[in-house]
Coordinates of C-alpha atoms in Angstrom, one line a residue:
Chain A
X1271 CA 107.8 62.3 102.8
X1272 CA 110.6 62.9 100.3
X1273 CA 108.1 62.9 97.5
X1274 CA 106.0 65.6 99.2
X1275 CA 109.1 67.6 99.9
X1276 CA 110.3 67.3 96.3
X1277 CA 106.9 68.5 95.0
X1278 CA 106.9 71.4 97.5
X1279 CA 110.4 72.4 96.4
X1280 CA 109.4 72.3 92.7
X1281 CA 106.2 74.2 93.3
X1282 CA 107.8 76.9 95.5
X1283 CA 110.7 77.3 93.2
X1284 CA 108.4 78.0 90.3
X1285 CA 106.0 80.0 92.3
X1286 CA 108.6 82.4 93.7
X1287 CA 110.0 83.2 90.3
X1288 CA 106.5 83.8 89.0
X1289 CA 105.7 85.9 92.0
X1290 CA 108.9 87.9 91.6
X1291 CA 107.8 88.6 88.1
X1292 CA 104.4 89.6 89.3
X1293 CA 106.0 91.9 91.9
X1294 CA 107.7 93.8 89.1
X1295 CA 104.3 94.5 87.7
X1296 CA 102.9 95.5 91.1
X1297 CA 105.9 97.7 91.7
X1298 CA 105.4 99.5 88.4
X1299 CA 101.7 99.9 89.0
X1300 CA 102.2 101.3 92.5
X1301 CA 104.9 103.7 91.3
X1302 CA 102.7 104.8 88.5
X1303 CA 99.7 105.4 90.8
X1304 CA 101.8 107.4 93.2
X1305 CA 102.9 109.7 90.4
X1306 CA 99.3 110.0 89.1
X1307 CA 100.1 107.8 86.1
X1308 CA 98.4 104.6 84.8
X1309 CA 101.4 102.3 84.5
X1310 CA 101.7 99.3 82.2
X1311 CA 98.3 98.8 80.5
X1312 CA 99.1 97.8 76.9
X1313 CA 100.0 94.1 77.1
X1314 CA 96.9 92.1 78.0
X1315 CA 94.0 93.2 80.2
X1316 CA 95.2 95.9 82.6
X1317 CA 98.7 95.2 81.4
X1318 CA 98.8 91.9 83.3
X1319 CA 100.7 90.1 80.6
X1320 CA 103.5 92.6 81.0
X1321 CA 105.2 90.1 83.2
X1322 CA 105.3 87.5 80.4
X1323 CA 106.5 90.1 77.9
X1324 CA 109.3 91.2 80.2
X1325 CA 110.3 87.5 80.7
X1326 CA 110.3 86.9 77.0
X1327 CA 112.4 89.9 76.4
X1328 CA 115.0 88.8 79.0
X1329 CA 115.2 85.3 77.4
X1330 CA 115.3 86.4 73.8
X1331 CA 118.0 88.9 74.3
X1332 CA 121.6 88.3 73.2
X1333 CA 123.7 86.9 76.0
X1334 CA 126.6 89.4 75.9
X1335 CA 129.7 89.2 77.9
X1336 CA 132.2 92.1 77.6
X1337 CA 135.5 90.9 76.3
X1338 CA 137.4 92.5 79.2
X1339 CA 135.3 90.8 81.8
X1340 CA 136.3 87.8 83.8
X1341 CA 134.1 85.3 82.0
X1342 CA 133.8 82.6 84.7
X1343 CA 133.0 85.0 87.6
X1344 CA 130.8 87.1 85.4
X1345 CA 128.5 84.2 84.8
X1346 CA 128.9 82.8 88.3
X1347 CA 127.9 86.0 90.1
X1348 CA 124.2 86.2 89.2
X1349 CA 123.9 82.4 89.8
X1350 CA 125.3 82.8 93.3
X1351 CA 123.0 85.7 93.9
X1352 CA 119.9 83.8 92.9
X1353 CA 120.9 80.5 94.5
X1354 CA 121.6 82.2 97.8
X1355 CA 118.2 84.0 97.7
X1356 CA 116.4 80.8 96.8
X1357 CA 118.2 78.7 99.4
X1358 CA 117.2 81.0 102.2
X1359 CA 113.6 80.0 101.6
X1360 CA 114.3 76.4 102.5
X1361 CA 113.6 76.9 106.2
X1362 CA 111.0 79.7 106.0
X1363 CA 107.4 78.5 106.6
X1364 CA 105.2 79.8 103.8
X1365 CA 101.9 78.5 105.2
X1366 CA 100.4 77.1 108.3
X1367 CA 102.6 74.9 110.5
X1368 CA 101.4 72.8 113.4
X1369 CA 102.7 72.5 116.9
X1370 CA 106.4 71.6 116.6
X1371 CA 106.3 70.0 120.1
X1372 CA 103.8 67.5 118.9
X1373 CA 105.4 64.0 118.4
X1374 CA 103.4 63.6 115.2
X1375 CA 104.8 66.9 113.8
X1376 CA 107.5 65.2 111.8
X1377 CA 105.0 62.8 110.1
X1378 CA 102.4 65.3 109.0
X1379 CA 102.7 67.7 106.0
X1380 CA 103.8 71.2 107.0
X1381 CA 104.1 74.2 104.7
X1382 CA 107.8 74.4 104.9
X1383 CA 110.5 72.8 102.8
X1384 CA 112.8 71.7 105.6
X1385 CA 110.7 71.4 108.7
X1386 CA 111.8 71.6 112.3
X1387 CA 115.3 73.0 111.6
X1388 CA 116.5 74.2 115.0
X1389 CA 118.9 76.7 113.5
X1390 CA 116.2 78.2 111.3
X1391 CA 117.1 81.9 111.7
X1392 CA 120.8 81.3 111.7
X1393 CA 120.5 79.4 108.5
X1394 CA 118.5 82.3 106.9
X1395 CA 121.1 84.8 107.9
X1396 CA 124.0 82.7 107.0
X1397 CA 122.8 81.9 103.5
X1398 CA 121.3 85.3 102.8
X1399 CA 124.7 86.9 103.5
X1400 CA 126.1 84.8 100.7
X1401 CA 124.2 87.1 98.5
X1402 CA 126.9 89.7 98.9
X1403 CA 129.3 87.4 97.0
X1404 CA 127.0 87.5 94.0
X1405 CA 127.0 91.3 94.1
X1406 CA 130.6 91.9 94.7
X1407 CA 131.8 89.2 92.3
X1408 CA 129.5 90.7 89.7
X1409 CA 130.9 94.1 90.4
X1410 CA 134.5 92.9 90.2
X1411 CA 134.2 90.5 87.2
X1412 CA 132.6 93.3 85.1
X1413 CA 136.0 95.0 85.1
X1414 CA 134.2 98.4 85.2
X1415 CA 134.8 101.2 87.7
X1416 CA 131.1 101.9 88.3
X1417 CA 130.4 98.2 88.9
X1418 CA 133.3 97.9 91.2
X1419 CA 132.2 100.9 93.3
X1420 CA 128.7 99.4 93.4
X1421 CA 130.0 96.1 94.6
X1422 CA 132.2 97.6 97.2
X1423 CA 129.3 99.8 98.6
X1424 CA 127.1 96.7 98.6
X1425 CA 129.6 94.6 100.6
X1426 CA 130.1 97.4 103.2
X1427 CA 126.3 98.0 103.5
X1428 CA 125.2 94.4 103.7
X1429 CA 127.9 93.5 106.3
X1430 CA 127.1 96.5 108.4
X1431 CA 123.4 95.9 108.4
X1432 CA 123.6 92.3 109.1
X1433 CA 124.7 93.1 112.7
X1434 CA 121.6 95.1 113.7
X1435 CA 119.5 92.6 111.7
X1436 CA 120.8 89.7 113.9
X1437 CA 120.9 91.7 117.1
X1438 CA 117.4 92.9 116.9
X1439 CA 116.1 89.4 116.5
X1440 CA 118.0 88.0 119.5
X1441 CA 115.4 89.6 121.8
X1442 CA 112.7 87.5 120.2
X1443 CA 114.8 84.4 120.3
X1444 CA 115.3 85.0 124.0
X1445 CA 111.6 85.3 124.6
X1446 CA 110.8 82.2 122.5
X1447 CA 113.8 80.1 123.6
X1448 CA 114.3 78.8 120.1
X1449 CA 115.8 79.7 116.7
X1450 CA 113.3 77.5 115.0
X1451 CA 110.9 79.6 112.9
X1452 CA 108.0 77.2 113.4
X1453 CA 108.4 77.3 117.1
X1454 CA 108.5 81.1 117.0
X1455 CA 105.1 81.1 115.2
X1456 CA 103.7 78.5 117.7
X1457 CA 104.9 80.6 120.6
X1458 CA 102.9 83.6 119.3
X1459 CA 99.7 81.6 118.9
X1460 CA 99.7 81.2 122.7
X1461 CA 101.1 84.6 123.6
X1462 CA 100.5 88.0 122.1
X1463 CA 102.5 88.7 118.9
X1464 CA 106.1 89.8 119.4
X1465 CA 105.4 93.2 117.8
X1466 CA 103.5 94.2 121.0
X1467 CA 106.4 93.4 123.3
X1468 CA 109.3 94.4 121.0
X1469 CA 108.2 97.3 118.7
X1470 CA 111.8 98.6 118.7
X1471 CA 113.2 95.3 117.6
X1472 CA 110.7 95.2 114.8
X1473 CA 111.6 98.7 113.7
X1474 CA 115.3 97.8 113.7
X1475 CA 114.7 94.5 111.9
X1476 CA 112.5 96.1 109.2
X1477 CA 114.9 98.9 108.4
X1478 CA 117.8 96.6 108.3
X1479 CA 115.9 94.3 106.1
X1480 CA 115.3 97.2 103.7
X1481 CA 119.1 97.7 103.6
X1482 CA 119.8 93.9 103.2
X1483 CA 117.4 93.8 100.2
X1484 CA 119.2 96.8 98.5
X1485 CA 115.8 98.5 98.4
X1486 CA 115.4 102.2 98.4
X1487 CA 116.1 104.3 100.6
X1488 CA 119.2 102.1 100.9
X1489 CA 119.9 101.1 97.2
X1490 CA 123.4 102.6 97.2
X1491 CA 124.9 99.7 95.3
X1492 CA 122.8 100.5 92.2
X1493 CA 122.2 104.2 92.3
X1494 CA 121.3 105.0 88.8
X1495 CA 122.3 108.7 89.1
X1496 CA 125.9 108.1 90.2
X1497 CA 126.8 104.6 89.2
X1498 CA 124.9 104.0 86.0
X1499 CA 123.5 100.7 87.2
X1500 CA 125.9 99.8 90.0
X1501 CA 127.1 96.2 90.1
X1502 CA 124.9 95.1 87.2
X1503 CA 125.9 97.9 84.8
X1504 CA 127.5 95.3 82.4
X1505 CA 124.8 92.7 82.7
X1506 CA 121.9 92.0 80.3
X1507 CA 119.4 89.4 79.4
X1508 CA 118.9 86.4 81.7
X1509 CA 121.9 87.2 83.9
X1510 CA 120.4 90.6 84.8
X1511 CA 117.0 88.9 85.3
X1512 CA 118.7 86.5 87.8
X1513 CA 120.0 89.4 89.8
X1514 CA 116.5 90.9 89.9
X1515 CA 114.8 87.6 90.8
X1516 CA 117.3 87.2 93.6
X1517 CA 116.5 90.7 94.8
X1518 CA 112.8 90.2 94.7
X1519 CA 113.1 86.7 96.3
X1520 CA 115.1 88.4 99.1
X1521 CA 112.2 90.8 99.5
X1522 CA 109.7 88.0 99.7
X1523 CA 111.8 86.2 102.3
X1524 CA 112.2 89.3 104.4
X1525 CA 108.5 89.9 104.3
X1526 CA 107.9 86.3 105.4
X1527 CA 110.4 86.7 108.2
X1528 CA 108.8 89.9 109.5
X1529 CA 105.4 88.2 109.6
X1530 CA 106.8 85.0 111.2
X1531 CA 108.9 86.7 113.8
X1532 CA 106.8 89.7 114.8
X1533 CA 103.3 89.3 113.4
X1534 CA 102.5 85.7 114.5
X1535 CA 102.8 84.0 111.1
X1536 CA 99.5 82.4 110.1
X1537 CA 97.9 83.4 113.5
X1538 CA 95.2 86.0 113.7
X1539 CA 93.0 86.4 116.8
X1540 CA 89.4 85.3 116.2
X1541 CA 90.0 84.6 112.5
X1542 CA 92.8 82.1 112.3
X1543 CA 93.5 80.1 115.5
X1544 CA 95.4 76.9 115.9
X1545 CA 92.4 74.7 115.0
X1546 CA 91.1 76.8 112.1
X1547 CA 90.9 75.5 108.5
X1548 CA 94.3 75.2 106.8
X1549 CA 93.2 77.4 103.8
X1550 CA 92.1 80.2 106.1
X1551 CA 95.5 80.2 107.8
X1552 CA 97.2 80.2 104.5
X1553 CA 95.2 83.2 103.3
X1554 CA 95.9 85.1 106.5
X1555 CA 99.6 84.4 106.2
X1556 CA 100.0 85.3 102.6
X1557 CA 97.9 88.4 103.0
X1558 CA 100.1 89.6 105.9
X1559 CA 103.2 88.9 103.8
X1560 CA 101.8 90.7 100.8
X1561 CA 101.0 93.8 102.9
X1562 CA 104.6 94.0 103.9
X1563 CA 105.7 93.7 100.2
X1564 CA 103.3 96.6 99.4
X1565 CA 104.8 98.5 102.3
X1566 CA 108.3 97.9 100.8
X1567 CA 107.1 99.4 97.6
X1568 CA 105.3 102.3 99.1
X1569 CA 108.5 103.2 101.0
X1570 CA 110.6 102.8 97.8
X1571 CA 108.7 105.5 96.0
X1572 CA 108.4 107.8 99.0
X1573 CA 111.7 108.2 100.8
X1574 CA 114.7 109.6 99.0
X1575 CA 118.0 107.8 99.0
X1576 CA 120.6 108.1 101.8
X1577 CA 124.1 109.4 101.4
X1578 CA 126.7 106.7 101.9
X1579 CA 128.1 108.2 105.1
X1580 CA 124.6 108.6 106.5
X1581 CA 123.9 105.0 105.7
X1582 CA 127.0 103.8 107.5
X1583 CA 126.4 106.2 110.5
X1584 CA 122.8 104.9 110.8
X1585 CA 124.0 101.3 111.1
X1586 CA 127.0 101.7 113.3
X1587 CA 126.1 104.7 115.5
X1588 CA 122.4 104.2 115.8
X1589 CA 121.1 100.7 115.1
X1590 CA 123.8 98.6 116.7
X1591 CA 123.8 100.5 120.0
X1592 CA 120.0 100.5 120.0
X1593 CA 119.8 96.8 119.2
X1594 CA 122.3 96.1 122.0
X1595 CA 120.3 98.2 124.5
X1596 CA 117.2 96.5 123.4
X1597 CA 118.7 93.0 123.9
X1598 CA 119.9 94.0 127.4
X1599 CA 116.4 95.3 128.2
X1600 CA 114.8 92.0 127.1
X1601 CA 117.3 90.1 129.3
X1602 CA 116.5 92.2 132.4
X1603 CA 112.7 92.1 131.9
X1604 CA 112.8 88.4 131.3
X1605 CA 114.9 87.8 134.4
X1606 CA 113.3 90.2 136.8
X1607 CA 109.8 91.2 135.6
X1608 CA 108.4 87.7 135.6
X1609 CA 105.0 87.7 133.8
X1610 CA 104.8 91.5 133.5
X1611 CA 106.0 91.5 129.9
X1612 CA 104.1 94.7 129.2
X1613 CA 107.1 96.4 130.9
X1614 CA 109.1 95.4 127.9
X1615 CA 106.9 97.4 125.5
X1616 CA 107.4 100.5 127.6
X1617 CA 111.1 99.9 127.9
X1618 CA 111.3 99.3 124.2
X1619 CA 109.6 102.6 123.4
X1620 CA 111.6 104.4 126.1
X1621 CA 114.9 103.3 124.4
X1622 CA 113.6 104.7 121.1
X1623 CA 112.7 108.0 122.6
X1624 CA 115.9 108.1 124.6
X1625 CA 117.9 107.6 121.5
X1626 CA 116.0 110.5 120.0
X1627 CA 116.6 112.7 123.1
X1628 CA 120.4 112.0 122.9
X1629 CA 120.6 113.4 119.4
X1630 CA 118.6 116.5 120.3
X1631 CA 120.9 117.4 123.2
X1632 CA 122.6 120.7 122.6
X1633 CA 125.8 120.3 120.6
X1634 CA 129.0 121.2 122.4
X1635 CA 131.2 123.6 120.5
X1636 CA 134.9 123.0 120.5
X1637 CA 136.7 126.0 119.1
X1638 CA 133.9 126.7 116.7
X1639 CA 133.8 123.1 115.4
X1640 CA 130.7 121.2 116.2
X1641 CA 131.2 117.7 117.3
Chain B
X1208 CA 128.5 150.0 97.4
X1209 CA 129.0 147.4 100.1
X1210 CA 125.9 145.7 101.7
X1211 CA 124.8 147.5 104.8
X1212 CA 125.0 145.5 108.1
X1213 CA 121.3 146.2 108.6
X1214 CA 120.4 144.7 105.3
X1215 CA 122.0 141.4 106.0
X1216 CA 119.4 138.8 107.2
X1217 CA 120.9 135.9 108.9
X1218 CA 119.0 132.6 108.5
X1219 CA 119.6 129.8 111.0
X1220 CA 118.7 126.2 110.2
X1221 CA 115.7 125.1 112.2
X1222 CA 116.6 123.1 115.3
X1223 CA 115.2 119.6 115.1
X1224 CA 113.0 118.6 118.0
X1225 CA 112.5 115.1 119.4
X1226 CA 109.9 114.1 116.9
X1227 CA 112.0 115.4 114.0
X1228 CA 115.0 113.5 115.3
X1229 CA 113.1 110.2 115.4
X1230 CA 112.2 110.7 111.7
X1231 CA 109.2 108.4 112.0
X1232 CA 106.6 111.2 111.9
X1233 CA 108.3 112.6 108.8
X1234 CA 108.2 109.2 107.1
X1235 CA 104.6 108.8 108.0
X1236 CA 103.8 112.2 106.6
X1237 CA 105.7 111.3 103.4
X1238 CA 103.8 108.0 103.1
X1239 CA 100.5 109.7 103.6
X1240 CA 101.3 112.1 100.8
X1241 CA 102.2 109.4 98.4
X1242 CA 99.3 107.2 99.3
X1243 CA 97.0 110.2 98.8
X1244 CA 98.3 110.4 95.3
X1245 CA 97.4 106.7 94.6
X1246 CA 93.7 107.7 94.8
X1247 CA 93.9 110.9 92.8
X1248 CA 92.7 111.1 89.2
X1249 CA 95.3 110.0 86.7
X1250 CA 96.9 112.5 84.3
X1251 CA 98.2 110.1 81.7
X1252 CA 97.0 110.6 78.1
X1253 CA 96.5 107.4 76.2
X1254 CA 98.2 108.9 73.2
X1255 CA 97.1 107.2 70.0
X1256 CA 93.5 106.9 71.2
X1257 CA 93.4 110.2 73.1
X1258 CA 94.7 113.2 71.2
X1259 CA 96.3 116.0 73.2
X1260 CA 94.5 119.3 73.4
X1261 CA 97.2 121.5 72.0
X1262 CA 97.4 125.2 72.7
X1263 CA 96.2 127.5 69.9
X1264 CA 99.6 128.8 69.1
X1265 CA 101.2 125.4 68.6
X1266 CA 103.6 125.3 65.6
X1267 CA 103.2 122.0 63.7
X1268 CA 103.0 121.0 60.1
X1269 CA 102.6 123.8 57.5
X1270 CA 99.7 124.4 55.2
X1271 CA 99.1 126.4 52.1
X1272 CA 95.8 128.3 52.4
X1273 CA 93.2 128.4 49.7
X1274 CA 91.2 131.4 48.8
X1275 CA 87.4 131.4 48.3
X1276 CA 87.9 130.0 44.8
X1277 CA 90.0 127.1 46.0
X1278 CA 93.2 128.5 44.5
X1279 CA 96.4 128.7 46.6
X1280 CA 96.6 132.2 48.1
X1281 CA 100.3 132.3 47.6
X1282 CA 101.5 135.0 45.2
X1283 CA 105.1 133.6 45.0
X1284 CA 106.7 136.7 46.6
X1285 CA 109.5 134.6 48.1
X1286 CA 109.1 136.4 51.5
X1287 CA 108.8 133.1 53.4
X1288 CA 111.8 131.4 51.8
X1289 CA 113.9 134.6 52.4
X1290 CA 112.8 134.7 56.0
X1291 CA 113.3 131.0 56.6
X1292 CA 116.4 130.4 58.8
X1293 CA 116.7 126.8 57.8
X1294 CA 116.3 127.4 54.0
X1295 CA 113.7 124.7 53.7
X1296 CA 111.2 126.4 51.4
X1297 CA 111.8 126.1 47.7
X1298 CA 109.5 128.1 45.3
X1299 CA 109.4 128.3 41.6
X1300 CA 107.3 131.3 40.4
X1301 CA 105.4 131.5 37.1
X1302 CA 103.2 134.2 35.6
X1303 CA 99.7 134.0 37.0
X1304 CA 96.9 132.7 34.8
X1305 CA 94.4 134.8 36.8
X1306 CA 94.0 138.6 36.4
X1307 CA 94.0 139.4 40.2
X1308 CA 97.7 138.6 40.8
X1309 CA 100.9 138.8 38.9
X1310 CA 102.6 135.5 39.9
X1311 CA 101.7 132.2 41.4
X1312 CA 103.9 129.3 42.7
X1313 CA 104.3 126.8 40.0
X1314 CA 106.2 124.7 42.5
X1315 CA 106.2 125.1 46.3
X1316 CA 108.2 122.5 48.3
X1317 CA 108.9 122.5 52.0
X1318 CA 111.5 120.1 53.4
X1319 CA 109.8 119.1 56.6
X1320 CA 112.9 117.4 57.9
X1321 CA 114.9 120.6 57.6
X1322 CA 112.2 122.9 59.0
X1323 CA 112.8 124.0 62.5
X1324 CA 109.1 125.0 63.0
X1325 CA 110.0 128.6 64.0
X1326 CA 107.0 130.1 62.4
X1327 CA 108.9 132.9 60.7
X1328 CA 107.4 132.0 57.3
X1329 CA 103.9 132.7 58.4
X1330 CA 105.0 136.0 60.0
X1331 CA 106.7 137.0 56.8
X1332 CA 103.8 136.1 54.5
X1333 CA 102.0 139.3 53.3
X1334 CA 98.8 137.5 52.4
X1335 CA 98.4 134.8 55.0
X1336 CA 99.1 132.1 52.5
X1337 CA 101.3 129.9 54.7
X1338 CA 100.5 128.9 58.2
X1339 CA 101.6 126.4 60.8
X1340 CA 98.9 124.0 61.9
X1341 CA 98.6 121.9 65.1
X1342 CA 99.4 118.6 63.3
X1343 CA 102.5 117.3 65.0
X1344 CA 102.6 113.5 64.3
X1345 CA 103.9 113.5 60.7
X1346 CA 105.8 110.5 59.8
X1347 CA 107.3 109.0 56.6
X1348 CA 109.4 106.1 55.5
X1349 CA 111.7 108.1 53.2
X1350 CA 113.3 111.5 52.9
X1351 CA 111.5 112.1 49.6
X1352 CA 108.2 111.5 51.4
X1353 CA 108.9 114.3 53.8
X1354 CA 109.4 116.9 51.0
X1355 CA 105.9 118.4 51.0
X1356 CA 104.9 119.8 47.6
X1357 CA 102.1 122.2 46.8
X1358 CA 99.4 119.6 46.5
X1359 CA 100.3 118.0 49.8
X1360 CA 100.4 121.4 51.6
X1361 CA 97.0 122.3 50.1
X1362 CA 95.6 119.0 51.3
X1363 CA 96.8 119.8 54.8
X1364 CA 94.7 122.9 54.5
X1365 CA 91.7 120.8 53.5
X1366 CA 92.3 118.6 56.5
X1367 CA 92.8 121.3 59.1
X1368 CA 90.3 124.0 57.8
X1369 CA 87.5 124.4 60.2
X1370 CA 89.2 122.7 63.2
X1371 CA 89.1 126.0 65.0
X1372 CA 92.7 125.9 66.0
X1373 CA 94.0 127.6 62.9
X1374 CA 94.7 130.4 62.0
X1375 CA 95.6 132.2 65.2
X1376 CA 98.6 134.3 64.5
X1377 CA 97.9 135.8 61.1
X1378 CA 95.6 138.7 60.8
X1379 CA 93.1 136.8 58.8
X1380 CA 91.8 138.9 56.0
X1381 CA 93.9 142.0 56.6
X1382 CA 95.7 142.1 53.3
X1383 CA 93.8 139.5 51.3
X1384 CA 90.7 137.4 52.0
X1385 CA 90.5 135.4 55.3
X1386 CA 92.1 131.9 55.3
X1387 CA 89.0 130.2 56.5
X1388 CA 86.1 132.3 55.2
X1389 CA 83.5 130.0 56.6
X1390 CA 84.9 129.9 60.1

């Protein structure tokens, strides 16, 4: 088994970095198409070798460290960012996994690096939150005001959005009875996907994941217009590339998590069931994941950036209460509704509409000041 | 005079309904707009292969027009170099060897790096001898190379004559023969 695991780690480590490079190309193409442009098309057929050209450029560039920067932390920051992002992936299944309750599960090959980890989701959240160290250390070590502001914003943002991110998933954990990601997939092969029962949780999780990945509309740490480049203003060459690989790896992990937790992983009714061919399951899984990545990119070039106070208000005043209400709703339905889980779908949507209704209620005027 | 009370129009911000407050329909609308653009025809011009279709009044590189006999039409009157705000035209006049004019430019140099492409030289020219063409991608490896002398400016005429874009501003043939008699 260790040999298999080592090979898997080596393959996935390389594949993710290659895929992250490929995503840069996809992102540029999508951006271009949305703006009625063609996008990269000079290097190789359809510009496909652009990825290699970009990678070469990053590697050939002069490694420059500003003399006023804290050298050790300056180099450590992108390393932490990338390691944290890569480490997350250890427990995330990237292909079909069998029945975790099967005694033979531990002896057969599964498409996950560390299989049957019972703290799966906790591990992902714990490690991915280390990413903020990379960003804030990078911002601080650069000894530059723009970088520092970017780092500060990032720490506030990531810490705030981790709460709704975790809370929204607790409902799913309650339903499944496990934090183990393989078990969550297996649970959905026998039951309808979690998205049907908990659409609100999915919405909260997805939007929080956008914020966690520093993607637009939540890319406050690196707003070009106000902060030059944010926390990576002073970075260049491979160190900058590390930050970007970390960011894209985060995006890949988030997409995998959304598919695993809410969209049944490799399962697809009538196409990929428990006894289908492995390759088919793999294709279904990766297609789902890739669709989410495309969605990430579509949103990036569609929705304008939030203001920072709006960003914080959204997390603390909207998402956290909604996630809590959602969690309570799941508890009640699970306790009292028995097998009528469809009630949960209705309750979930009712919470969303209710939250909307609260904000549309007429505003009370207190001495001419609206509250 | 102060603004009348009746003329003041008060505008209130629209009140957001439930759907507006959920923001999801707005996001879906935005996404549908951007996705629609993905399938629209592209507007990119592949520059070196595809040349832009410049408007007829584009002001690019200069040319010295030839008359029907192939001679430079310029009569070395110095109107263009006087009009030039960048002082980039340098003319040396000499007595003309031909009976139909008194002077001709023995030397006619335009510093294309100093030129601001304002087009005042062609407006000043009394016999439509200098014109701006639609050539815009002039490059050189030295400053000396960008000093366009008479031969170079006449060769620009040979390249651009008959393209159909030039001349457009000068009254061709009003004071002397037309710049492009065949067009």
